Amino acid sequence: MSFLMIVAVLAGVMFGIGALCAVYRIIRGPSILDRALAADVMLAIAICALGAEMAINRHTDTLPVLLVLAMFAIVGSISIARFMSKQDAS
C-alpha cells in the first residue's frame, strides 16, 4: 500500500468521523443555531472531501461543484443569521 493511499484512507476516516459528529449535532441540537452550524460543518466537510479527492486523482472536474457548495454555505449562513437577528429583536 502506497503512502498516498494510506493518507487518502486516513483523510476519509477523519471526514467520516467529522460528518457523523455533525449529523449527531443536527439531530440532537438544542437550538436552531446548533443545527445550522452543524449543517455548515457538513457542507465544509463535503467541500474538503471533494477537494481531497481532486488532489488525490489530479483533476479539476468537480471544481464547479465545490463552488456551488461554497455558495450554498455562504447564502445559508447569511440567511440564518438574518433570520435569527430579526427573531431576537422582537
PDB file of N, CA and C in Angstrom:
ATOM      1  N   MET A   1       0.846  -1.177   0.000  1.00  0.00           N
ATOM      2  CA  MET A   1       0.000   0.000   0.000  1.00  0.00           C
ATOM      3  C   MET A   1       0.890   1.238   0.000  1.00  0.00           C
ATOM      4  N   SER A   2       0.634   2.147  -0.916  1.00  0.00           N
ATOM      5  CA  SER A   2       1.479   3.322  -1.048  1.00  0.00           C
ATOM      6  C   SER A   2       1.141   4.365   0.027  1.00  0.00           C
ATOM      7  N   PHE A   3       2.042   5.295   0.193  1.00  0.00           N
ATOM      8  CA  PHE A   3       1.864   6.352   1.180  1.00  0.00           C
ATOM      9  C   PHE A   3       0.641   7.197   0.856  1.00  0.00           C
ATOM     10  N   LEU A   4       0.442   7.484  -0.426  1.00  0.00           N
ATOM     11  CA  LEU A   4      -0.711   8.289  -0.836  1.00  0.00           C
ATOM     12  C   LEU A   4      -2.019   7.587  -0.512  1.00  0.00           C
ATOM     13  N   MET A   5      -2.057   6.292  -0.669  1.00  0.00           N
ATOM     14  CA  MET A   5      -3.276   5.539  -0.364  1.00  0.00           C
ATOM     15  C   MET A   5      -3.556   5.557   1.139  1.00  0.00           C
ATOM     16  N   ILE A   6      -2.526   5.447   1.956  1.00  0.00           N
ATOM     17  CA  ILE A   6      -2.703   5.489   3.410  1.00  0.00           C
ATOM     18  C   ILE A   6      -3.237   6.858   3.836  1.00  0.00           C
ATOM     19  N   VAL A   7      -2.675   7.913   3.256  1.00  0.00           N
ATOM     20  CA  VAL A   7      -3.133   9.270   3.576  1.00  0.00           C
ATOM     21  C   VAL A   7      -4.583   9.451   3.140  1.00  0.00           C
ATOM     22  N   ALA A   8      -4.942   8.921   1.974  1.00  0.00           N
ATOM     23  CA  ALA A   8      -6.314   9.043   1.482  1.00  0.00           C
ATOM     24  C   ALA A   8      -7.294   8.313   2.390  1.00  0.00           C
ATOM     25  N   VAL A   9      -6.921   7.130   2.855  1.00  0.00           N
ATOM     26  CA  VAL A   9      -7.801   6.373   3.755  1.00  0.00           C
ATOM     27  C   VAL A   9      -7.950   7.097   5.090  1.00  0.00           C
ATOM     28  N   LEU A  10      -6.855   7.602   5.622  1.00  0.00           N
ATOM     29  CA  LEU A  10      -6.929   8.347   6.882  1.00  0.00           C
ATOM     30  C   LEU A  10      -7.775   9.612   6.741  1.00  0.00           C
ATOM     31  N   ALA A  11      -7.638  10.315   5.629  1.00  0.00           N
ATOM     32  CA  ALA A  11      -8.455  11.506   5.400  1.00  0.00           C
ATOM     33  C   ALA A  11      -9.927  11.120   5.300  1.00  0.00           C
ATOM     34  N   GLY A  12     -10.228  10.032   4.619  1.00  0.00           N
ATOM     35  CA  GLY A  12     -11.613   9.580   4.511  1.00  0.00           C
ATOM     36  C   GLY A  12     -12.205   9.222   5.857  1.00  0.00           C
ATOM     37  N   VAL A  13     -11.412   8.573   6.693  1.00  0.00           N
ATOM     38  CA  VAL A  13     -11.888   8.214   8.031  1.00  0.00           C
ATOM     39  C   VAL A  13     -12.150   9.473   8.861  1.00  0.00           C
ATOM     40  N   MET A  14     -11.249  10.440   8.773  1.00  0.00           N
ATOM     41  CA  MET A  14     -11.448  11.678   9.529  1.00  0.00           C
ATOM     42  C   MET A  14     -12.654  12.458   9.024  1.00  0.00           C
ATOM     43  N   PHE A  15     -12.838  12.518   7.708  1.00  0.00           N
ATOM     44  CA  PHE A  15     -14.027  13.172   7.159  1.00  0.00           C
ATOM     45  C   PHE A  15     -15.295  12.457   7.614  1.00  0.00           C
ATOM     46  N   GLY A  16     -15.261  11.134   7.636  1.00  0.00           N
ATOM     47  CA  GLY A  16     -16.419  10.364   8.079  1.00  0.00           C
ATOM     48  C   GLY A  16     -16.757  10.604   9.541  1.00  0.00           C
ATOM     49  N   ILE A  17     -15.745  10.634  10.391  1.00  0.00           N
ATOM     50  CA  ILE A  17     -15.981  10.883  11.810  1.00  0.00           C
ATOM     51  C   ILE A  17     -16.539  12.298  12.015  1.00  0.00           C
ATOM     52  N   GLY A  18     -15.984  13.260  11.304  1.00  0.00           N
ATOM     53  CA  GLY A  18     -16.498  14.623  11.402  1.00  0.00           C
ATOM     54  C   GLY A  18     -17.934  14.726  10.929  1.00  0.00           C
ATOM     55  N   ALA A  19     -18.261  14.017   9.856  1.00  0.00           N
ATOM     56  CA  ALA A  19     -19.633  14.038   9.347  1.00  0.00           C
ATOM     57  C   ALA A  19     -20.595  13.389  10.334  1.00  0.00           C
ATOM     58  N   LEU A  20     -20.178  12.300  10.951  1.00  0.00           N
ATOM     59  CA  LEU A  20     -21.036  11.648  11.951  1.00  0.00           C
ATOM     60  C   LEU A  20     -21.280  12.562  13.148  1.00  0.00           C
ATOM     61  N   CYS A  21     -20.253  13.260  13.585  1.00  0.00           N
ATOM     62  CA  CYS A  21     -20.422  14.199  14.701  1.00  0.00           C
ATOM     63  C   CYS A  21     -21.375  15.341  14.311  1.00  0.00           C
ATOM     64  N   ALA A  22     -21.268  15.817  13.080  1.00  0.00           N
ATOM     65  CA  ALA A  22     -22.161  16.892  12.632  1.00  0.00           C
ATOM     66  C   ALA A  22     -23.601  16.399  12.521  1.00  0.00           C
ATOM     67  N   VAL A  23     -23.793  15.178  12.038  1.00  0.00           N
ATOM     68  CA  VAL A  23     -25.143  14.617  11.953  1.00  0.00           C
ATOM     69  C   VAL A  23     -25.732  14.456  13.351  1.00  0.00           C
ATOM     70  N   TYR A  24     -24.919  14.019  14.295  1.00  0.00           N
ATOM     71  CA  TYR A  24     -25.383  13.905  15.680  1.00  0.00           C
ATOM     72  C   TYR A  24     -25.853  15.266  16.202  1.00  0.00           C
ATOM     73  N   ARG A  25     -25.087  16.325  15.897  1.00  0.00           N
ATOM     74  CA  ARG A  25     -25.455  17.663  16.361  1.00  0.00           C
ATOM     75  C   ARG A  25     -26.709  18.158  15.651  1.00  0.00           C
ATOM     76  N   ILE A  26     -26.903  17.785  14.391  1.00  0.00           N
ATOM     77  CA  ILE A  26     -28.130  18.168  13.683  1.00  0.00           C
ATOM     78  C   ILE A  26     -29.335  17.503  14.333  1.00  0.00           C
ATOM     79  N   ILE A  27     -29.188  16.246  14.710  1.00  0.00           N
ATOM     80  CA  ILE A  27     -30.310  15.507  15.305  1.00  0.00           C
ATOM     81  C   ILE A  27     -30.573  15.966  16.731  1.00  0.00           C
ATOM     82  N   ARG A  28     -29.526  16.110  17.534  1.00  0.00           N
ATOM     83  CA  ARG A  28     -29.681  16.379  18.957  1.00  0.00           C
ATOM     84  C   ARG A  28     -29.543  17.850  19.341  1.00  0.00           C
ATOM     85  N   GLY A  29     -29.264  18.715  18.383  1.00  0.00           N
ATOM     86  CA  GLY A  29     -29.018  20.127  18.704  1.00  0.00           C
ATOM     87  C   GLY A  29     -30.173  20.764  19.448  1.00  0.00           C
ATOM     88  N   PRO A  30     -29.904  21.416  20.572  1.00  0.00           N
ATOM     89  CA  PRO A  30     -30.999  22.004  21.334  1.00  0.00           C
ATOM     90  C   PRO A  30     -31.597  23.242  20.670  1.00  0.00           C
ATOM     91  N   SER A  31     -30.848  23.918  19.809  1.00  0.00           N
ATOM     92  CA  SER A  31     -31.385  25.138  19.201  1.00  0.00           C
ATOM     93  C   SER A  31     -31.200  25.088  17.686  1.00  0.00           C
ATOM     94  N   ILE A  32     -31.870  26.006  17.018  1.00  0.00           N
ATOM     95  CA  ILE A  32     -31.766  26.081  15.567  1.00  0.00           C
ATOM     96  C   ILE A  32     -30.365  26.513  15.147  1.00  0.00           C
ATOM     97  N   LEU A  33     -29.703  27.310  15.985  1.00  0.00           N
ATOM     98  CA  LEU A  33     -28.346  27.735  15.650  1.00  0.00           C
ATOM     99  C   LEU A  33     -27.368  26.568  15.686  1.00  0.00           C
ATOM    100  N   ASP A  34     -27.543  25.651  16.641  1.00  0.00           N
ATOM    101  CA  ASP A  34     -26.692  24.461  16.677  1.00  0.00           C
ATOM    102  C   ASP A  34     -26.880  23.617  15.423  1.00  0.00           C
ATOM    103  N   ARG A  35     -28.126  23.489  15.000  1.00  0.00           N
ATOM    104  CA  ARG A  35     -28.407  22.707  13.795  1.00  0.00           C
ATOM    105  C   ARG A  35     -27.850  23.402  12.548  1.00  0.00           C
ATOM    106  N   ALA A  36     -27.961  24.717  12.495  1.00  0.00           N
ATOM    107  CA  ALA A  36     -27.436  25.461  11.353  1.00  0.00           C
ATOM    108  C   ALA A  36     -25.913  25.363  11.286  1.00  0.00           C
ATOM    109  N   LEU A  37     -25.272  25.475  12.427  1.00  0.00           N
ATOM    110  CA  LEU A  37     -23.820  25.348  12.464  1.00  0.00           C
ATOM    111  C   LEU A  37     -23.388  23.949  12.035  1.00  0.00           C
ATOM    112  N   ALA A  38     -24.111  22.934  12.472  1.00  0.00           N
ATOM    113  CA  ALA A  38     -23.781  21.567  12.076  1.00  0.00           C
ATOM    114  C   ALA A  38     -23.989  21.370  10.571  1.00  0.00           C
ATOM    115  N   ALA A  39     -25.011  22.001  10.010  1.00  0.00           N
ATOM    116  CA  ALA A  39     -25.213  21.918   8.562  1.00  0.00           C
ATOM    117  C   ALA A  39     -24.065  22.599   7.815  1.00  0.00           C
ATOM    118  N   ASP A  40     -23.576  23.721   8.338  1.00  0.00           N
ATOM    119  CA  ASP A  40     -22.421  24.376   7.736  1.00  0.00           C
ATOM    120  C   ASP A  40     -21.183  23.497   7.830  1.00  0.00           C
ATOM    121  N   VAL A  41     -21.021  22.817   8.941  1.00  0.00           N
ATOM    122  CA  VAL A  41     -19.891  21.896   9.096  1.00  0.00           C
ATOM    123  C   VAL A  41     -19.994  20.762   8.091  1.00  0.00           C
ATOM    124  N   MET A  42     -21.206  20.247   7.873  1.00  0.00           N
ATOM    125  CA  MET A  42     -21.391  19.182   6.876  1.00  0.00           C
ATOM    126  C   MET A  42     -21.006  19.674   5.480  1.00  0.00           C
ATOM    127  N   LEU A  43     -21.398  20.904   5.144  1.00  0.00           N
ATOM    128  CA  LEU A  43     -21.006  21.448   3.846  1.00  0.00           C
ATOM    129  C   LEU A  43     -19.492  21.629   3.756  1.00  0.00           C
ATOM    130  N   ALA A  44     -18.879  22.086   4.821  1.00  0.00           N
ATOM    131  CA  ALA A  44     -17.424  22.249   4.822  1.00  0.00           C
ATOM    132  C   ALA A  44     -16.722  20.904   4.668  1.00  0.00           C
ATOM    133  N   ILE A  45     -17.238  19.881   5.317  1.00  0.00           N
ATOM    134  CA  ILE A  45     -16.653  18.544   5.185  1.00  0.00           C
ATOM    135  C   ILE A  45     -16.812  18.039   3.757  1.00  0.00           C
ATOM    136  N   ALA A  46     -17.976  18.271   3.159  1.00  0.00           N
ATOM    137  CA  ALA A  46     -18.182  17.855   1.770  1.00  0.00           C
ATOM    138  C   ALA A  46     -17.224  18.589   0.833  1.00  0.00           C
ATOM    139  N   ILE A  47     -17.033  19.880   1.056  1.00  0.00           N
ATOM    140  CA  ILE A  47     -16.103  20.651   0.228  1.00  0.00           C
ATOM    141  C   ILE A  47     -14.683  20.125   0.392  1.00  0.00           C
ATOM    142  N   CYS A  48     -14.272  19.868   1.623  1.00  0.00           N
ATOM    143  CA  CYS A  48     -12.924  19.361   1.874  1.00  0.00           C
ATOM    144  C   CYS A  48     -12.728  17.967   1.280  1.00  0.00           C
ATOM    145  N   ALA A  49     -13.748  17.133   1.385  1.00  0.00           N
ATOM    146  CA  ALA A  49     -13.637  15.780   0.832  1.00  0.00           C
ATOM    147  C   ALA A  49     -13.525  15.827  -0.688  1.00  0.00           C
ATOM    148  N   LEU A  50     -14.324  16.678  -1.323  1.00  0.00           N
ATOM    149  CA  LEU A  50     -14.213  16.801  -2.780  1.00  0.00           C
ATOM    150  C   LEU A  50     -12.865  17.393  -3.183  1.00  0.00           C
ATOM    151  N   GLY A  51     -12.371  18.349  -2.418  1.00  0.00           N
ATOM    152  CA  GLY A  51     -11.049  18.909  -2.698  1.00  0.00           C
ATOM    153  C   GLY A  51      -9.945  17.880  -2.536  1.00  0.00           C
ATOM    154  N   ALA A  52     -10.056  17.050  -1.507  1.00  0.00           N
ATOM    155  CA  ALA A  52      -9.060  15.990  -1.314  1.00  0.00           C
ATOM    156  C   ALA A  52      -9.127  14.975  -2.446  1.00  0.00           C
ATOM    157  N   GLU A  53     -10.334  14.642  -2.879  1.00  0.00           N
ATOM    158  CA  GLU A  53     -10.484  13.704  -3.992  1.00  0.00           C
ATOM    159  C   GLU A  53      -9.878  14.284  -5.264  1.00  0.00           C
ATOM    160  N   MET A  54     -10.073  15.584  -5.488  1.00  0.00           N
ATOM    161  CA  MET A  54      -9.466  16.220  -6.654  1.00  0.00           C
ATOM    162  C   MET A  54      -7.945  16.201  -6.577  1.00  0.00           C
ATOM    163  N   ALA A  55      -7.400  16.433  -5.402  1.00  0.00           N
ATOM    164  CA  ALA A  55      -5.951  16.441  -5.250  1.00  0.00           C
ATOM    165  C   ALA A  55      -5.364  15.043  -5.424  1.00  0.00           C
ATOM    166  N   ILE A  56      -6.046  14.035  -4.892  1.00  0.00           N
ATOM    167  CA  ILE A  56      -5.537  12.666  -4.993  1.00  0.00           C
ATOM    168  C   ILE A  56      -5.575  12.167  -6.437  1.00  0.00           C
ATOM    169  N   ASN A  57      -6.687  12.433  -7.128  1.00  0.00           N
ATOM    170  CA  ASN A  57      -6.838  11.950  -8.504  1.00  0.00           C
ATOM    171  C   ASN A  57      -6.336  12.927  -9.553  1.00  0.00           C
ATOM    172  N   ARG A  58      -5.845  14.071  -9.141  1.00  0.00           N
ATOM    173  CA  ARG A  58      -5.227  15.076 -10.003  1.00  0.00           C
ATOM    174  C   ARG A  58      -6.122  15.486 -11.168  1.00  0.00           C
ATOM    175  N   HIS A  59      -7.303  15.985 -10.828  1.00  0.00           N
ATOM    176  CA  HIS A  59      -8.226  16.520 -11.825  1.00  0.00           C
ATOM    177  C   HIS A  59      -8.981  17.698 -11.227  1.00  0.00           C
ATOM    178  N   THR A  60      -9.650  18.430 -12.098  1.00  0.00           N
ATOM    179  CA  THR A  60     -10.440  19.572 -11.651  1.00  0.00           C
ATOM    180  C   THR A  60     -11.886  19.468 -12.132  1.00  0.00           C
ATOM    181  N   ASP A  61     -12.354  18.272 -12.347  1.00  0.00           N
ATOM    182  CA  ASP A  61     -13.703  18.079 -12.880  1.00  0.00           C
ATOM    183  C   ASP A  61     -14.791  18.513 -11.900  1.00  0.00           C
ATOM    184  N   THR A  62     -14.554  18.384 -10.616  1.00  0.00           N
ATOM    185  CA  THR A  62     -15.587  18.706  -9.625  1.00  0.00           C
ATOM    186  C   THR A  62     -15.430  20.113  -9.045  1.00  0.00           C
ATOM    187  N   LEU A  63     -14.616  20.942  -9.679  1.00  0.00           N
ATOM    188  CA  LEU A  63     -14.445  22.312  -9.199  1.00  0.00           C
ATOM    189  C   LEU A  63     -15.746  23.119  -9.232  1.00  0.00           C
ATOM    190  N   PRO A  64     -16.573  23.004 -10.268  1.00  0.00           N
ATOM    191  CA  PRO A  64     -17.865  23.731 -10.224  1.00  0.00           C
ATOM    192  C   PRO A  64     -18.758  23.278  -9.065  1.00  0.00           C
ATOM    193  N   VAL A  65     -18.697  22.010  -8.721  1.00  0.00           N
ATOM    194  CA  VAL A  65     -19.475  21.507  -7.583  1.00  0.00           C
ATOM    195  C   VAL A  65     -18.980  22.150  -6.293  1.00  0.00           C
ATOM    196  N   LEU A  66     -17.669  22.286  -6.165  1.00  0.00           N
ATOM    197  CA  LEU A  66     -17.108  22.941  -4.987  1.00  0.00           C
ATOM    198  C   LEU A  66     -17.589  24.392  -4.889  1.00  0.00           C
ATOM    199  N   LEU A  67     -17.607  25.080  -5.999  1.00  0.00           N
ATOM    200  CA  LEU A  67     -18.041  26.477  -5.989  1.00  0.00           C
ATOM    201  C   LEU A  67     -19.515  26.601  -5.627  1.00  0.00           C
ATOM    202  N   VAL A  68     -20.347  25.716  -6.135  1.00  0.00           N
ATOM    203  CA  VAL A  68     -21.776  25.763  -5.808  1.00  0.00           C
ATOM    204  C   VAL A  68     -21.994  25.440  -4.332  1.00  0.00           C
ATOM    205  N   LEU A  69     -21.284  24.450  -3.807  1.00  0.00           N
ATOM    206  CA  LEU A  69     -21.404  24.127  -2.385  1.00  0.00           C
ATOM    207  C   LEU A  69     -20.962  25.302  -1.514  1.00  0.00           C
ATOM    208  N   ALA A  70     -19.889  25.967  -1.902  1.00  0.00           N
ATOM    209  CA  ALA A  70     -19.430  27.130  -1.146  1.00  0.00           C
ATOM    210  C   ALA A  70     -20.464  28.253  -1.184  1.00  0.00           C
ATOM    211  N   MET A  71     -21.096  28.444  -2.356  1.00  0.00           N
ATOM    212  CA  MET A  71     -22.131  29.464  -2.464  1.00  0.00           C
ATOM    213  C   MET A  71     -23.318  29.134  -1.554  1.00  0.00           C
ATOM    214  N   PHE A  72     -23.750  27.865  -1.539  1.00  0.00           N
ATOM    215  CA  PHE A  72     -24.843  27.456  -0.666  1.00  0.00           C
ATOM    216  C   PHE A  72     -24.487  27.667   0.798  1.00  0.00           C
ATOM    217  N   ALA A  73     -23.259  27.386   1.166  1.00  0.00           N
ATOM    218  CA  ALA A  73     -22.841  27.560   2.557  1.00  0.00           C
ATOM    219  C   ALA A  73     -22.900  29.029   2.961  1.00  0.00           C
ATOM    220  N   ILE A  74     -22.415  29.901   2.100  1.00  0.00           N
ATOM    221  CA  ILE A  74     -22.407  31.329   2.427  1.00  0.00           C
ATOM    222  C   ILE A  74     -23.832  31.878   2.486  1.00  0.00           C
ATOM    223  N   VAL A  75     -24.626  31.562   1.478  1.00  0.00           N
ATOM    224  CA  VAL A  75     -26.001  32.075   1.444  1.00  0.00           C
ATOM    225  C   VAL A  75     -26.811  31.522   2.617  1.00  0.00           C
ATOM    226  N   GLY A  76     -26.630  30.261   2.938  1.00  0.00           N
ATOM    227  CA  GLY A  76     -27.350  29.670   4.066  1.00  0.00           C
ATOM    228  C   GLY A  76     -26.966  30.295   5.388  1.00  0.00           C
ATOM    229  N   SER A  77     -25.691  30.517   5.597  1.00  0.00           N
ATOM    230  CA  SER A  77     -25.240  31.137   6.848  1.00  0.00           C
ATOM    231  C   SER A  77     -25.777  32.552   6.992  1.00  0.00           C
ATOM    232  N   ILE A  78     -25.720  33.312   5.917  1.00  0.00           N
ATOM    233  CA  ILE A  78     -26.221  34.685   5.972  1.00  0.00           C
ATOM    234  C   ILE A  78     -27.729  34.697   6.203  1.00  0.00           C
ATOM    235  N   SER A  79     -28.453  33.805   5.551  1.00  0.00           N
ATOM    236  CA  SER A  79     -29.909  33.753   5.715  1.00  0.00           C
ATOM    237  C   SER A  79     -30.298  33.429   7.144  1.00  0.00           C
ATOM    238  N   ILE A  80     -29.638  32.458   7.732  1.00  0.00           N
ATOM    239  CA  ILE A  80     -29.954  32.077   9.110  1.00  0.00           C
ATOM    240  C   ILE A  80     -29.573  33.191  10.072  1.00  0.00           C
ATOM    241  N   ALA A  81     -28.442  33.851   9.831  1.00  0.00           N
ATOM    242  CA  ALA A  81     -28.039  34.954  10.701  1.00  0.00           C
ATOM    243  C   ALA A  81     -29.041  36.100  10.638  1.00  0.00           C
ATOM    244  N   ARG A  82     -29.520  36.414   9.451  1.00  0.00           N
ATOM    245  CA  ARG A  82     -30.523  37.485   9.325  1.00  0.00           C
ATOM    246  C   ARG A  82     -31.839  37.078   9.968  1.00  0.00           C
ATOM    247  N   PHE A  83     -32.237  35.834   9.789  1.00  0.00           N
ATOM    248  CA  PHE A  83     -33.479  35.354  10.399  1.00  0.00           C
ATOM    249  C   PHE A  83     -33.397  35.413  11.917  1.00  0.00           C
ATOM    250  N   MET A  84     -32.279  34.977  12.478  1.00  0.00           N
ATOM    251  CA  MET A  84     -32.142  34.959  13.932  1.00  0.00           C
ATOM    252  C   MET A  84     -32.024  36.376  14.491  1.00  0.00           C
ATOM    253  N   SER A  85     -31.407  37.307  13.756  1.00  0.00           N
ATOM    254  CA  SER A  85     -31.311  38.671  14.257  1.00  0.00           C
ATOM    255  C   SER A  85     -32.681  39.338  14.290  1.00  0.00           C
ATOM    256  N   LYS A  86     -33.530  39.057  13.312  1.00  0.00           N
ATOM    257  CA  LYS A  86     -34.893  39.604  13.339  1.00  0.00           C
ATOM    258  C   LYS A  86     -35.718  38.963  14.436  1.00  0.00           C
ATOM    259  N   GLN A  87     -35.483  37.699  14.710  1.00  0.00           N
ATOM    260  CA  GLN A  87     -36.226  36.994  15.753  1.00  0.00           C
ATOM    261  C   GLN A  87     -35.812  37.494  17.131  1.00  0.00           C
ATOM    262  N   ASP A  88     -34.535  37.807  17.342  1.00  0.00           N
ATOM    263  CA  ASP A  88     -34.054  38.308  18.635  1.00  0.00           C
ATOM    264  C   ASP A  88     -34.552  39.722  18.910  1.00  0.00           C
ATOM    265  N   ALA A  89     -34.737  40.520  17.870  1.00  0.00           N
ATOM    266  CA  ALA A  89     -35.168  41.912  18.056  1.00  0.00           C
ATOM    267  C   ALA A  89     -36.619  41.994  18.516  1.00  0.00           C
ATOM    268  N   SER A  90     -37.414  41.028  18.162  1.00  0.00           N
ATOM    269  CA  SER A  90     -38.839  41.092  18.543  1.00  0.00           C
ATOM    270  C   SER A  90     -39.127  40.410  19.846  1.00  0.00           C
TER     271      SER A  90
END
